Amino acid sequence: MLREKKSFKISIHLTTSLPLPAERDHLRPRIDLIVFMIDIKSKYSLKNVEASLAHVDANFFLGKVCFLVTGVGRVNYCSVEMNAIWKLGEMYCSPVLFCELELEGIRNATAQRLLRMLQICAGHVPGISALSFGTLMRNSTDD
Amino acid sequence: MERRRRSETPKQQVHHKNQTDLSAWRKGKKSDPEKSVQSHQSPNDEKNESKQGSLEEALSYFEKVQERVSLKKNNALQKHLTTVESIALEKGLPPEGFDVLLKVALSGKLADTVNTRLLKSLVPASVIPEDSVVSSVSLLCVSKCSASTQLLFLRWLITMFDFIDHKEQLHALYGFFFSFLQDEKMCPYVCHLLYLLTRKESGESVQLYEMEYHFGMQSHLQALLSLYKLFCPELVTITLPGKMKTYFKNSEGPWKAVINAVRRRNQENSAVLKPLVLGTAQPQSRKRKWNTQVLIPASSANRSNLEEDREKQLVNLYSMDESFPVEQLQTFPQLLQNIHRLEFPSQMGSVLTNPLLLHYMNCIKDESIYLRLYYWMGQTLQEECTWCVVDNSQYEEEFKAFLETVYKTECFLQEGFSSCEEFLYKSLPLWDGFCCRSQVLRLVSWIPLSSFSEMKSHLYDPLVQLFFTSSLYFKCSVLESLKELLQNWLNWHMIHLDSESDSQAQSSNTTLSGLVNTVAELIHFVGWISTVALRLENNPTFLLYFILDFYEIVCDMYLRYNLPLLIMPPAGIFYPALLSMDSVSLNQLCYIMYRYRTNLVAAKENELSKKKILQFKFSSQTYQEYNQYIVAMVGCLWTSSAFQKDTHPQGLRMDDELLKKIAVQDFKSSFNIVYHPALMGYALLFLQQAWPDDTTFNFSLIKGKRWNWYLEYLYSQGLKGLKVFIESSINRVSQASHNKTENMQDEKFI
């Protein structure tokens, strides 16, 4: 994601589990988007994400959380049920994106998509807020 | 013959002697001028010759090998085994080698590991002689080898089925294969093999009642039984489930990589595969197994007997005994002559690129062909999908070509394949929007009509996620494919309107109201995503063009496609188009509004004249919506009352006090055809032409007579949409001053 062309600065904080250590709270900038990466090939990954979700403040789920499922290319070998992932997305009202990290083209495309989401969540697009975008992604009809 | 000559040579001197013997043999065969060429051959050739020699030696070894030779202890066995394997990997084995190697592998003389390695390396360079296969099947029946070897042999047979040169004897062995169904482990592979072998005639010799009682409904059996049911429906009494999505297990695994490597190598070197291709004018660059299935192999036709066959066919023109093998089908008249006894090839994929066979499929309602094509295509799409199976990513170009072929076939047949539809529904949620993008989106446009809830969960939802997060170009591509989808549905409706005799057994979603509902939902969906997309991308002209393109079809649905549906674009599209900065969008919008008017007027006339009893009437709400838009538009463009007359809740109406605050002079006329940002360029050019010396660009000069000149000038610049809009929606009372013009008040229908 850092390699993509963009007009704003981004900083990425990687971690394997939440909560983030409390010592650096005052130094941390505002978090605009949380991406939970789930590897479809390992059950442990899903459990880890589920445990970490409990530590996330409820405000983030108003459009600032997204699940990224990797390892789609080996969907025949996945040990995590797809249903479990859909249910997770529904329960936490967040979109689920799919990606295969092994292939460069897909990696780039997914990075661009995440950047666009980040732009919206950070408020750079006038007229669309993170919340409205989150609801857009979930409903496909305008009732 | 050459093998036998050297079978007595002792092993130690083998290598050297073979080299000299081979070159001697070669020299003897070729003529003198080539001798000098021979001697200058590159070391590569010499290596080939030595390899050739060592292969022959290996084959002779295997021919004579005694029982129970252990792999670990015997160096000769190891060496020959590796020779065979390496040659198989490089260029494939010559036809002569199969006999020996198959016999050895299936006779149980050697250990299982050796047999497995042998079977795995049985990759042909050109063809596999049928005799070797027949003799190996007889060895299979005797079951001297282990069960796992038997299974591997069956898988090998399925994988290499296309390479066997003749298949008449194999068809004769049908009954033997059938008896193997009893074995539980072999059953899936035997089913697959029988599926490939089954022709119309063989269905009669099948004892189906046995199958019914012995086995449960496993997927491979279902597939086989459904094929039998089509050929001989009276023999199959069980009911099969409607939509089967299960296929045969993939048998190709151990040989996949090797086959591709060999084929690539051979294509580079020479046209070794040419004997397998019948001249239906296909490009040579087919690299994958399933792509070669798209070419009809000549292997099942005995070409030397072609002349005799033709004579026989002339005599037996109306005899039902012979079926016309499809490989000989070259021209359209031939198709017409033999249309009643065409026998389809066992690889259904070859149908996709053969226009003659596609014509046949279109006219003759032969369910078996559809079923076989359904299975084959579904299986291929699922297995070769490059984003679901990451190992396929290196073959992405070929998968793209395959998807293109499927798309072209769908365009030819003017309808979508259900296996393709299922593939899209399964893989779109997992799609990243990048792999094979244009091909996948084109296939989306051929999805057949179905109920809204199905489309929503399977198509709209995955598309929405991708749509909102992807680039501008992706958005435009999606809009284009949705436009084609709408067009295909409307065309389908038109065709089925004509053939109203087809009214038997029509499911609910093909009735008119079902169609209208689904189309309406699609249009609302596109309207919704377009509005959001315009917002996300900040109203780019490029996107607006595609959106308005979609609405060009929507506005004419009543008159062009006879569908009683009229849906206005949402305000989020109308106003950005009206106030856009470029003339293309404005022109398009004017044309669309003109077409809406034409459709509405025609509908009203039909209603009032009571000539036709209409099932549907456009509601007054539609007319009101239209009127609101038209008032706003005319107010903007013509009467210079942009901000006053608009009654639309999301429209341009603003209070005077607010407008005074912006401190812009003459704001009222700021969007008419002279001052509109999209048209101001034209006004400038017009002024330059009319008053070439005047450099002050006084736009207020354009009034009265010159207003008309200006209009003519605009029309001449290609703004045809503007022209038809103004001529239809604006009634000009006097030519003198533009202030006296008024729009048609009696547009307000109730």
PDB file of N, CA and C in Angstrom, chain B residues 22 34 69 118 164 166 180 205 236 258 261 336 376 385 451 483 516 557 598 666 697 708 725 729 736 740 742:
ATOM      1  N   LEU B  22      23.345 -45.230 -34.272  1.00  0.00           N
ATOM      2  CA  LEU B  22      22.238 -44.360 -34.640  1.00  0.00           C
ATOM      3  C   LEU B  22      22.608 -43.463 -35.796  1.00  0.00           C
ATOM      4  N   GLU B  34      22.369 -34.016 -47.594  1.00  0.00           N
ATOM      5  CA  GLU B  34      22.127 -33.726 -46.193  1.00  0.00           C
ATOM      6  C   GLU B  34      23.210 -34.286 -45.312  1.00  0.00           C
ATOM      7  N   VAL B  69      12.415 -57.298  -9.443  1.00  0.00           N
ATOM      8  CA  VAL B  69      13.692 -56.597  -9.400  1.00  0.00           C
ATOM      9  C   VAL B  69      13.520 -55.412  -8.468  1.00  0.00           C
ATOM     10  N   LEU B 118       6.454 -45.224 -13.566  1.00  0.00           N
ATOM     11  CA  LEU B 118       6.290 -45.472 -15.002  1.00  0.00           C
ATOM     12  C   LEU B 118       5.002 -44.849 -15.515  1.00  0.00           C
ATOM     13  N   ILE B 164      -5.396 -41.021 -27.724  1.00  0.00           N
ATOM     14  CA  ILE B 164      -5.467 -42.354 -28.308  1.00  0.00           C
ATOM     15  C   ILE B 164      -5.939 -42.230 -29.747  1.00  0.00           C
ATOM     16  N   HIS B 166      -7.077 -44.356 -32.347  1.00  0.00           N
ATOM     17  CA  HIS B 166      -8.396 -44.862 -32.741  1.00  0.00           C
ATOM     18  C   HIS B 166      -9.120 -45.314 -31.504  1.00  0.00           C
ATOM     19  N   PHE B 180     -16.412 -52.944 -14.236  1.00  0.00           N
ATOM     20  CA  PHE B 180     -15.565 -52.395 -13.176  1.00  0.00           C
ATOM     21  C   PHE B 180     -16.323 -51.493 -12.227  1.00  0.00           C
ATOM     22  N   SER B 205     -26.891 -51.239 -24.382  1.00  0.00           N
ATOM     23  CA  SER B 205     -26.338 -52.469 -23.843  1.00  0.00           C
ATOM     24  C   SER B 205     -26.064 -52.357 -22.355  1.00  0.00           C
ATOM     25  N   VAL B 236     -33.891 -45.591 -17.877  1.00  0.00           N
ATOM     26  CA  VAL B 236     -33.546 -45.000 -16.579  1.00  0.00           C
ATOM     27  C   VAL B 236     -34.824 -44.569 -15.907  1.00  0.00           C
ATOM     28  N   VAL B 258       3.427 -32.024 -16.462  1.00  0.00           N
ATOM     29  CA  VAL B 258       4.237 -32.654 -17.512  1.00  0.00           C
ATOM     30  C   VAL B 258       3.603 -32.423 -18.873  1.00  0.00           C
ATOM     31  N   ALA B 261       4.228 -28.959 -20.049  1.00  0.00           N
ATOM     32  CA  ALA B 261       5.619 -28.754 -20.438  1.00  0.00           C
ATOM     33  C   ALA B 261       5.882 -29.370 -21.805  1.00  0.00           C
ATOM     34  N   LEU B 336     -26.271 -29.720 -43.430  1.00  0.00           N
ATOM     35  CA  LEU B 336     -27.681 -29.894 -43.756  1.00  0.00           C
ATOM     36  C   LEU B 336     -27.974 -31.317 -44.203  1.00  0.00           C
ATOM     37  N   TRP B 376     -19.059 -30.245 -18.860  1.00  0.00           N
ATOM     38  CA  TRP B 376     -17.682 -29.977 -19.226  1.00  0.00           C
ATOM     39  C   TRP B 376     -17.297 -28.544 -18.913  1.00  0.00           C
ATOM     40  N   CYS B 385     -10.119 -21.705 -12.884  1.00  0.00           N
ATOM     41  CA  CYS B 385     -10.310 -20.334 -12.437  1.00  0.00           C
ATOM     42  C   CYS B 385      -9.035 -19.819 -11.788  1.00  0.00           C
ATOM     43  N   SER B 451     -35.098 -14.283 -10.924  1.00  0.00           N
ATOM     44  CA  SER B 451     -35.838 -13.456  -9.977  1.00  0.00           C
ATOM     45  C   SER B 451     -34.909 -12.473  -9.283  1.00  0.00           C
ATOM     46  N   LYS B 483     -25.178  -2.354 -18.751  1.00  0.00           N
ATOM     47  CA  LYS B 483     -25.962  -1.868 -19.891  1.00  0.00           C
ATOM     48  C   LYS B 483     -26.179  -2.975 -20.905  1.00  0.00           C
ATOM     49  N   VAL B 516     -40.833  -7.295 -16.036  1.00  0.00           N
ATOM     50  CA  VAL B 516     -40.857  -5.861 -15.759  1.00  0.00           C
ATOM     51  C   VAL B 516     -40.253  -5.573 -14.394  1.00  0.00           C
ATOM     52  N   MET B 557     -37.349   2.217 -23.766  1.00  0.00           N
ATOM     53  CA  MET B 557     -37.802   0.841 -23.593  1.00  0.00           C
ATOM     54  C   MET B 557     -39.211   0.628 -24.122  1.00  0.00           C
ATOM     55  N   THR B 598     -41.028  11.413 -26.165  1.00  0.00           N
ATOM     56  CA  THR B 598     -41.648  10.648 -27.254  1.00  0.00           C
ATOM     57  C   THR B 598     -42.350   9.415 -26.715  1.00  0.00           C
ATOM     58  N   ASP B 666     -26.481  38.892 -12.907  1.00  0.00           N
ATOM     59  CA  ASP B 666     -27.142  38.114 -13.970  1.00  0.00           C
ATOM     60  C   ASP B 666     -27.103  36.623 -13.702  1.00  0.00           C
ATOM     61  N   PHE B 697     -16.072  40.386 -26.696  1.00  0.00           N
ATOM     62  CA  PHE B 697     -16.914  39.221 -26.406  1.00  0.00           C
ATOM     63  C   PHE B 697     -18.136  39.596 -25.589  1.00  0.00           C
ATOM     64  N   ASN B 708     -31.362  32.974 -33.030  1.00  0.00           N
ATOM     65  CA  ASN B 708     -31.659  31.877 -33.946  1.00  0.00           C
ATOM     66  C   ASN B 708     -30.421  31.432 -34.693  1.00  0.00           C
ATOM     67  N   PHE B 725     -34.248  18.250 -28.634  1.00  0.00           N
ATOM     68  CA  PHE B 725     -34.884  18.641 -27.380  1.00  0.00           C
ATOM     69  C   PHE B 725     -35.592  19.979 -27.528  1.00  0.00           C
ATOM     70  N   SER B 729     -39.590  20.300 -27.121  1.00  0.00           N
ATOM     71  CA  SER B 729     -40.111  20.704 -25.825  1.00  0.00           C
ATOM     72  C   SER B 729     -40.350  22.191 -25.704  1.00  0.00           C
ATOM     73  N   ALA B 736     -39.281  37.041 -32.574  1.00  0.00           N
ATOM     74  CA  ALA B 736     -38.616  38.333 -32.369  1.00  0.00           C
ATOM     75  C   ALA B 736     -37.690  38.322 -31.172  1.00  0.00           C
ATOM     76  N   LYS B 740     -40.086  36.175 -25.130  1.00  0.00           N
ATOM     77  CA  LYS B 740     -41.487  35.848 -25.276  1.00  0.00           C
ATOM     78  C   LYS B 740     -41.708  34.354 -25.453  1.00  0.00           C
ATOM     79  N   GLU B 742     -42.134  30.513 -24.536  1.00  0.00           N
ATOM     80  CA  GLU B 742     -42.607  29.804 -23.349  1.00  0.00           C
ATOM     81  C   GLU B 742     -42.556  28.311 -23.625  1.00  0.00           C
TER      82      GLU B 742
END
